């Protein structure tokens, strides 16, 4: 296990355990290192005076802290004020800096909060065209990667420590002339600086191969658009303009670089405008986030999706055939699309063959959508070879060296290439990587990459806008950014990222240049979007679809938790429950309940899946709504990198993936008879068991939804779902006299997609621990905000339900509702949970003794108990009988002594074991704004004060972490006393309802019922009886 | 001389004697104190003590492990935040109620048969309450702050939150323990004095001497003793009803379906007496066998206990059916689901164990044969306690496991620490009990003597028949029949 508290070496950043050590290392070391002080050894051996011995021991014990500070639980730390405070900063006041980072080649705009020089939280950048202030789960989790103890901290050559200077010397001696025999394999990037360095490199090394490879790159789309437009193009969608959307297996609301803009755009279309709203037609094999929000959905095997696009003129190779029901559905879909004018959006997923992407482009052009819902953009791509070419070269000897920048091809390259072996055999191999991962292990040189928060960078957003990324902290462990690395390889003189990026921006600008400083401040360079609307090539693309046979197929998807594996060592992502399956810490083969029954497997039973001559063993997880005979396999698990988080997580499905079968393949599947524990945060009950039926029965009350037609007929339809008796109170209920604010929240179930951005944001903001797989198995995950997912099924006519007929997927985020009549407050014996005048249910950590009665009485079960000191307990996947490792008892407290502690939000207490915690409506954010507002109010004139006696806070001044992250804007927080605030308006909407209102909780959080827009709107979604 | 019937079975016209084979005070004292005064207790006592003590040590180890590591070593989770420890708490507190009922309520009802069992039943109460009290103490997350549950003036100006049933528990169980302890001790004073007067060793003489508070057996002492006893009995009587009602409020005041019912206080009290009598029986049967107390704890006593078990068991059974009926009648989906789920959901096995042990088993006592068979009584008493433990398990765990929102539903599985702690509590209980029967007067010697014919202040009492109000004439008639 790597230890940042270990001895410093030349290459490691000197990093001290406490300010004491930094200031006076020698003095502190002597106290901490010597348990037994000088001279004590002799006392024992010489048999000297017993009294003298005890004196020394006693004194040393006192000095070592047992006497003076032994009873104190937290480590002694010194507060050292600045002698000369940097201008413009105030200790304790956080600062925000714009930055950006690339995800699959698209720059994500962020605003990073820095506390005393440490970045602690990432938000979206309101000025960024994609983000507009929102973020996704990956963005939120990136901050934890910065403080990952398993990140690579040094340069190694052949396993021995080395340095960047040694590498520089090595390149000048050993890199072949003109790049002959060198293959550079990079992850896709839109960074202008990176491409500038690429050009510089290629100028000096014209014979080198330049390969862009990413396991999840949309190569089929690229091929199609190459044919359609010539050149390298990507489509740019504007979902807000679309009234009718057809998605061919495109999970555009799901995880990916465009999740934020897509979700926002789609959510805008869900607002009812003149009684209309958008309609989403979806065909897919698995049940994805997008599929769960679709108004019309068909689960189809990949071959059948092809069949959908066939007609008299187009006949596709390998297409299946549609059932009659599916044919009728397609007819309705075509009629609907034709009616929509030029506000149609057709999108195809990465799994679709190039011909489908080409047809999609043609369709969009036909509907006149180009320029409104779809536009295109040319992208930089320096590839002059594919990864297959490079491996072929490695095998036949023409490629003698590989320089790999980021990525992990030894793990995720197509399996038939056997990349790791080929790489291992090369005399020259270099990997610039954040982790010393599988690829680094196979390379001679490993250079540690700096985190994007530690270096300057740039990139392009979805529509081409240039973004500038500034660092927030000096590199903790040294490290190079990809552009710096390339600069070194290209033999450039200037190799620091700051100058490189600034030179790309404007070669003549110095660091005081006003436009440069504006660009850094905003994070984006205005007016640099590069959208175009080129015409589509009329010549039909040759159909190269592989013929699909009948039988079982596997479908590869990115994982919403770890993407392609890059987040595998990020504890937050591993513990984030997948939206649809609620699975954590593992991947599983997702299949339909009917197929599961056919195979005789239930959740957790192991399957053997074979494609060609490769096979894997993976646990099964039946998911309603999956196409029959289809097995969805998420990528990114089964890493061989020994990170403390990712070890043992899931199964590597890459062996089944090959160049020809990049997204789907025919497979043979059988049950092995073994079982595996899958840690899901929601229990699975068979649909016709007592709990299953109970769920279906109460679902319409808890999660209220209706069609657009029902809504248009009766705006208040959610109020008629249940009967709530009028409750009288036998005692006088709290009136909140003298309250200046009345905090409340509204969550729109129509637009919430369950993307988990809010969960990740809450996790980051509130210092919430991760607990590890075995604790999730026991049901002890600590998420303050969780997303409930229910399946509604059609009744089977005999009083039960049909588990194969999914009618609706309910996605409902849940936090503490801050009930005015909070049941938890009544029952706490020590008054550790009380109500404040503004309506917050306040959890007093230092008073809580941990009886857990409040959790029992909470009907929403949003309270989380710290069963262990989770920050002391390594999130190991299994800890055996004793449930903790020995170092649990002696591990340094989280305060300031570990790398992880640097991420903590200093405004939120870190809770110890035995204490209950829950959502606080981000009380730290409320307080910050309240204090600032009140301070400002005090300085106002008397007239102004009289006009505003309540010290009103502007709507939108306080944003909770979840609200800020949500790309759909589904969560709105605000002051209910302000009748014009958004939350007041939303609470007043007829669509708004309170969950479990019959319990007379008077919750401050209300939900807006979900509206769907099926083509046959009169039918209410089935899902059990209605009261 | 007519034979003395030992059992109503033999002659239904005559009530069986309460004390067999002893006709004077001296032999009564000798018989009862034989267990205490024998130089060495029987081997079975040592054997039992060894096992109990090791179980008790295991309890101590588990508590230490728990406090150093965290509540997570148990199986508690979200949503089932209360598991074995609270089930065990209610289990042990319930058991204690029988002792107080026998001591106090039966005293006020002038039931003479209580005298043979009241001492060790009350001891059982004390020890059960000790076992019960450990559980809430250790189950809280931060045990070292448990004192915050007590209204002790402090620098924070904070009182506990008095509207919480857990606080009421603190007072109820605390009061219960205090009053029971006082009552038990007070009742023991004459017997401790008896032991003091008969001791052979110096240590014992001093110990019993101190404990007996200078009892001389004078009229004044007896008078005050009887007064105090009556007062404490009156004080303890409402506790039988109130303590377990307050414990039931832990559940009834919460709004969880399956907990939030008004039937809980009487239901719990009936259940407590039910399980308590079963535990008294479980202890009495081996004790009378191995400690030579058959003459005092007679079949009549056991039969009476069976009848109480039958009565309270039927009350518990009635309560179960009422709960079901009201859940259905209310039409409230969460409530009706809670009960259907108990019977047919994932914890159905626990539910049916509970029903078969609590509802079906005691019904066997309608049959006289069962009431007079030691084996059946013993087996039934064990089953009743198993059933009552499962009742609390079903109430606590199933209601929490499947409550309002299906998304938060979760199963509860005890860990080895849970089980070890529970078994350890039996060790604690038995250790105390075994020490009690060896070193303290196991039966209420003075009170037993008080129901013998010689003790009758009105001067009757040369024959056993006259004790029961028979005249010499009817006795002669009986003689003639033979």
Short mmCIF file of C-alpha atoms in Angstrom, two decimals, chain B residues 41-265:
data_model
loop_
_atom_site.label_atom_id
_atom_site.label_comp_id
_atom_site.label_asym_id
_atom_site.label_seq_id
_atom_site.Cartn_x
_atom_site.Cartn_y
_atom_site.Cartn_z
CA UNK B 41 -23.28 -27.06 46.31
CA UNK B 42 -24.09 -29.95 43.98
CA UNK B 43 -21.85 -30.50 40.99
CA UNK B 44 -24.60 -29.34 38.66
CA UNK B 45 -24.38 -25.91 40.24
CA UNK B 46 -20.68 -25.63 39.50
CA UNK B 47 -21.21 -26.87 36.01
CA UNK B 48 -23.97 -24.38 35.38
CA UNK B 49 -21.97 -21.57 36.91
CA UNK B 50 -18.98 -22.34 34.74
CA UNK B 51 -21.04 -22.14 31.60
CA UNK B 52 -22.85 -19.02 32.71
CA UNK B 53 -19.68 -17.30 33.70
CA UNK B 54 -18.00 -17.98 30.39
CA UNK B 55 -21.06 -16.73 28.57
CA UNK B 56 -20.97 -13.64 30.73
CA UNK B 57 -17.32 -13.09 29.89
CA UNK B 58 -18.21 -13.43 26.26
CA UNK B 59 -20.78 -10.70 26.79
CA UNK B 60 -18.11 -8.50 28.28
CA UNK B 61 -15.79 -9.15 25.37
CA UNK B 62 -18.50 -8.40 22.85
CA UNK B 63 -19.39 -5.17 24.58
CA UNK B 64 -15.76 -4.13 24.60
CA UNK B 65 -15.39 -4.95 20.94
CA UNK B 66 -18.56 -3.06 20.18
CA UNK B 67 -17.57 0.08 22.04
CA UNK B 68 -14.11 0.20 20.56
CA UNK B 69 -15.17 -0.46 17.01
CA UNK B 70 -18.67 0.86 16.49
CA UNK B 71 -22.27 -0.20 16.22
CA UNK B 72 -21.45 -1.56 12.79
CA UNK B 73 -20.22 -4.83 14.27
CA UNK B 74 -23.88 -5.70 14.68
CA UNK B 75 -26.23 -6.38 11.82
CA UNK B 76 -28.12 -3.10 12.11
CA UNK B 77 -28.43 -1.16 8.91
CA UNK B 78 -30.67 1.21 7.06
CA UNK B 79 -33.69 0.85 7.43
CA UNK B 80 -33.46 -1.67 10.23
CA UNK B 81 -31.64 0.56 12.68
CA UNK B 82 -32.88 -1.46 15.65
CA UNK B 83 -32.19 -5.16 15.64
CA UNK B 84 -31.22 -7.80 18.16
CA UNK B 85 -30.26 -5.40 20.94
CA UNK B 86 -33.68 -3.77 21.15
CA UNK B 87 -35.41 -7.11 20.70
CA UNK B 88 -33.32 -8.43 23.57
CA UNK B 89 -34.04 -5.37 25.66
CA UNK B 90 -37.79 -5.77 25.33
CA UNK B 91 -37.45 -9.52 25.83
CA UNK B 92 -35.60 -9.14 29.11
CA UNK B 93 -37.74 -6.32 30.43
CA UNK B 94 -40.84 -8.32 29.65
CA UNK B 95 -39.56 -11.30 31.53
CA UNK B 96 -39.12 -9.19 34.61
CA UNK B 97 -42.80 -8.38 34.87
CA UNK B 98 -43.83 -11.77 36.12
CA UNK B 99 -41.74 -11.39 39.20
CA UNK B 100 -43.32 -8.13 40.15
CA UNK B 101 -46.77 -9.45 39.40
CA UNK B 102 -46.19 -12.40 41.67
CA UNK B 103 -44.61 -10.33 44.38
CA UNK B 104 -46.86 -7.34 44.35
CA UNK B 105 -50.15 -7.97 42.63
CA UNK B 106 -50.68 -11.47 43.92
CA UNK B 107 -49.82 -10.14 47.36
CA UNK B 108 -52.53 -7.54 47.14
CA UNK B 109 -54.91 -10.22 45.95
CA UNK B 110 -53.93 -12.34 48.96
CA UNK B 111 -52.89 -15.31 46.87
CA UNK B 112 -51.10 -17.54 49.32
CA UNK B 113 -49.55 -19.69 46.67
CA UNK B 114 -47.27 -16.88 45.62
CA UNK B 115 -45.08 -17.35 48.65
CA UNK B 116 -43.22 -20.31 47.24
CA UNK B 117 -42.17 -18.54 44.08
CA UNK B 118 -42.11 -14.85 44.84
CA UNK B 119 -38.55 -14.58 46.08
CA UNK B 120 -36.80 -16.11 43.16
CA UNK B 121 -39.28 -14.64 40.73
CA UNK B 122 -38.49 -11.21 42.07
CA UNK B 123 -34.79 -12.05 41.85
CA UNK B 124 -35.40 -13.06 38.28
CA UNK B 125 -36.95 -9.65 37.73
CA UNK B 126 -33.94 -7.84 39.11
CA UNK B 127 -31.52 -9.83 37.01
CA UNK B 128 -33.69 -9.57 33.94
CA UNK B 129 -33.87 -5.83 34.32
CA UNK B 130 -30.09 -5.69 34.65
CA UNK B 131 -29.74 -7.66 31.44
CA UNK B 132 -32.34 -5.50 29.81
CA UNK B 133 -30.67 -2.31 30.94
CA UNK B 134 -27.35 -3.20 29.38
CA UNK B 135 -28.83 -3.31 25.90
CA UNK B 136 -30.07 0.24 25.46
CA UNK B 137 -26.91 1.38 27.16
CA UNK B 138 -24.62 -0.29 24.66
CA UNK B 139 -26.74 0.01 21.57
CA UNK B 140 -26.41 3.75 21.27
CA UNK B 141 -23.75 5.01 18.88
CA UNK B 142 -21.74 6.93 21.42
CA UNK B 143 -21.98 4.93 24.61
CA UNK B 144 -19.67 7.22 26.54
CA UNK B 145 -22.33 9.93 26.30
CA UNK B 146 -25.16 7.79 27.63
CA UNK B 147 -25.38 10.03 30.65
CA UNK B 148 -26.95 12.67 28.45
CA UNK B 149 -30.15 10.68 28.64
CA UNK B 150 -30.39 11.50 32.31
CA UNK B 151 -31.64 14.87 33.56
CA UNK B 152 -28.37 15.86 35.17
CA UNK B 153 -27.75 19.61 35.36
CA UNK B 154 -24.87 20.50 33.05
CA UNK B 155 -22.91 23.35 31.59
CA UNK B 156 -24.76 23.15 28.28
CA UNK B 157 -28.08 24.10 29.89
CA UNK B 158 -29.57 21.12 28.09
CA UNK B 159 -32.21 18.81 29.41
CA UNK B 160 -32.99 15.61 27.60
CA UNK B 161 -35.94 15.75 25.25
CA UNK B 162 -38.82 14.60 27.42
CA UNK B 163 -41.25 13.89 24.62
CA UNK B 164 -39.21 10.97 23.45
CA UNK B 165 -40.34 7.50 24.54
CA UNK B 166 -36.73 6.52 25.01
CA UNK B 167 -36.53 9.05 27.78
CA UNK B 168 -39.68 7.62 29.32
CA UNK B 169 -37.93 4.28 29.15
CA UNK B 170 -35.08 5.69 31.17
CA UNK B 171 -37.46 6.71 33.91
CA UNK B 172 -39.69 3.68 33.68
CA UNK B 173 -36.99 1.08 33.68
CA UNK B 174 -34.99 3.03 36.23
CA UNK B 175 -37.96 3.26 38.54
CA UNK B 176 -38.80 -0.34 37.96
CA UNK B 177 -35.34 -1.46 38.87
CA UNK B 178 -35.17 0.70 41.95
CA UNK B 179 -38.54 -0.27 43.31
CA UNK B 180 -38.06 -3.94 42.51
CA UNK B 181 -34.70 -3.94 44.17
CA UNK B 182 -36.05 -2.27 47.29
CA UNK B 183 -39.02 -4.55 47.42
CA UNK B 184 -36.95 -7.66 46.96
CA UNK B 185 -34.40 -6.62 49.49
CA UNK B 186 -36.91 -5.57 52.04
CA UNK B 187 -38.73 -8.85 51.70
CA UNK B 188 -35.48 -10.70 52.24
CA UNK B 189 -34.53 -9.08 55.50
CA UNK B 190 -36.17 -11.58 57.88
CA UNK B 191 -34.75 -14.45 55.86
CA UNK B 192 -31.31 -12.92 55.79
CA UNK B 193 -31.56 -12.65 59.52
CA UNK B 194 -32.47 -16.31 59.69
CA UNK B 195 -29.40 -17.11 57.67
CA UNK B 196 -27.30 -14.88 59.86
CA UNK B 197 -28.44 -16.72 62.92
CA UNK B 198 -27.55 -20.05 61.43
CA UNK B 199 -24.23 -19.30 59.80
CA UNK B 200 -21.11 -21.16 60.62
CA UNK B 201 -18.40 -18.95 59.18
CA UNK B 202 -17.33 -15.52 60.28
CA UNK B 203 -17.48 -14.08 56.79
CA UNK B 204 -21.02 -15.17 56.29
CA UNK B 205 -22.01 -13.95 59.72
CA UNK B 206 -20.72 -10.48 58.97
CA UNK B 207 -22.18 -10.42 55.48
CA UNK B 208 -25.62 -11.60 56.43
CA UNK B 209 -25.45 -9.55 59.52
CA UNK B 210 -24.89 -6.39 57.56
CA UNK B 211 -27.55 -7.28 55.06
CA UNK B 212 -30.16 -8.08 57.63
CA UNK B 213 -29.86 -4.59 59.10
CA UNK B 214 -30.07 -5.73 62.71
CA UNK B 215 -33.33 -7.65 62.44
CA UNK B 216 -34.39 -9.01 65.78
CA UNK B 217 -37.76 -10.43 64.89
CA UNK B 218 -39.51 -8.25 67.41
CA UNK B 219 -43.13 -7.35 67.09
CA UNK B 220 -42.21 -3.83 66.15
CA UNK B 221 -39.88 -5.04 63.43
CA UNK B 222 -42.51 -7.34 62.04
CA UNK B 223 -45.13 -4.65 62.13
CA UNK B 224 -42.97 -2.20 60.26
CA UNK B 225 -41.87 -4.88 57.89
CA UNK B 226 -45.46 -5.75 57.03
CA UNK B 227 -46.36 -2.10 56.52
CA UNK B 228 -43.37 -1.41 54.36
CA UNK B 229 -43.98 -4.55 52.37
CA UNK B 230 -47.56 -3.54 51.74
CA UNK B 231 -46.55 -0.06 50.67
CA UNK B 232 -43.91 -1.30 48.31
CA UNK B 233 -46.30 -3.87 46.91
CA UNK B 234 -48.77 -1.08 46.25
CA UNK B 235 -46.01 0.96 44.64
CA UNK B 236 -44.81 -1.91 42.53
CA UNK B 237 -48.25 -2.93 41.33
CA UNK B 238 -48.79 -0.08 38.87
CA UNK B 239 -45.29 -0.64 37.60
CA UNK B 240 -46.33 -4.02 36.25
CA UNK B 241 -48.72 -2.24 33.96
CA UNK B 242 -46.83 0.98 33.38
CA UNK B 243 -43.29 -0.16 32.68
CA UNK B 244 -44.03 -2.37 29.76
CA UNK B 245 -46.60 0.09 28.52
CA UNK B 246 -43.86 2.67 28.42
CA UNK B 247 -41.57 0.23 26.66
CA UNK B 248 -44.34 -0.38 24.16
CA UNK B 249 -44.49 3.36 23.58
CA UNK B 250 -41.04 3.08 22.06
CA UNK B 251 -42.92 1.54 19.20
CA UNK B 252 -46.45 2.83 19.47
CA UNK B 253 -45.46 6.49 19.49
CA UNK B 254 -43.50 6.06 16.27
CA UNK B 255 -45.54 6.25 13.12
CA UNK B 256 -44.20 3.13 11.48
CA UNK B 257 -46.89 0.80 10.16
CA UNK B 258 -46.90 -2.20 12.43
CA UNK B 259 -45.75 -0.12 15.40
CA UNK B 260 -48.24 2.67 15.48
CA UNK B 261 -51.19 0.91 17.13
CA UNK B 262 -52.97 1.70 20.37
CA UNK B 263 -53.20 -1.97 21.27
CA UNK B 264 -49.52 -2.04 22.13
CA UNK B 265 -49.61 -1.16 25.83
#
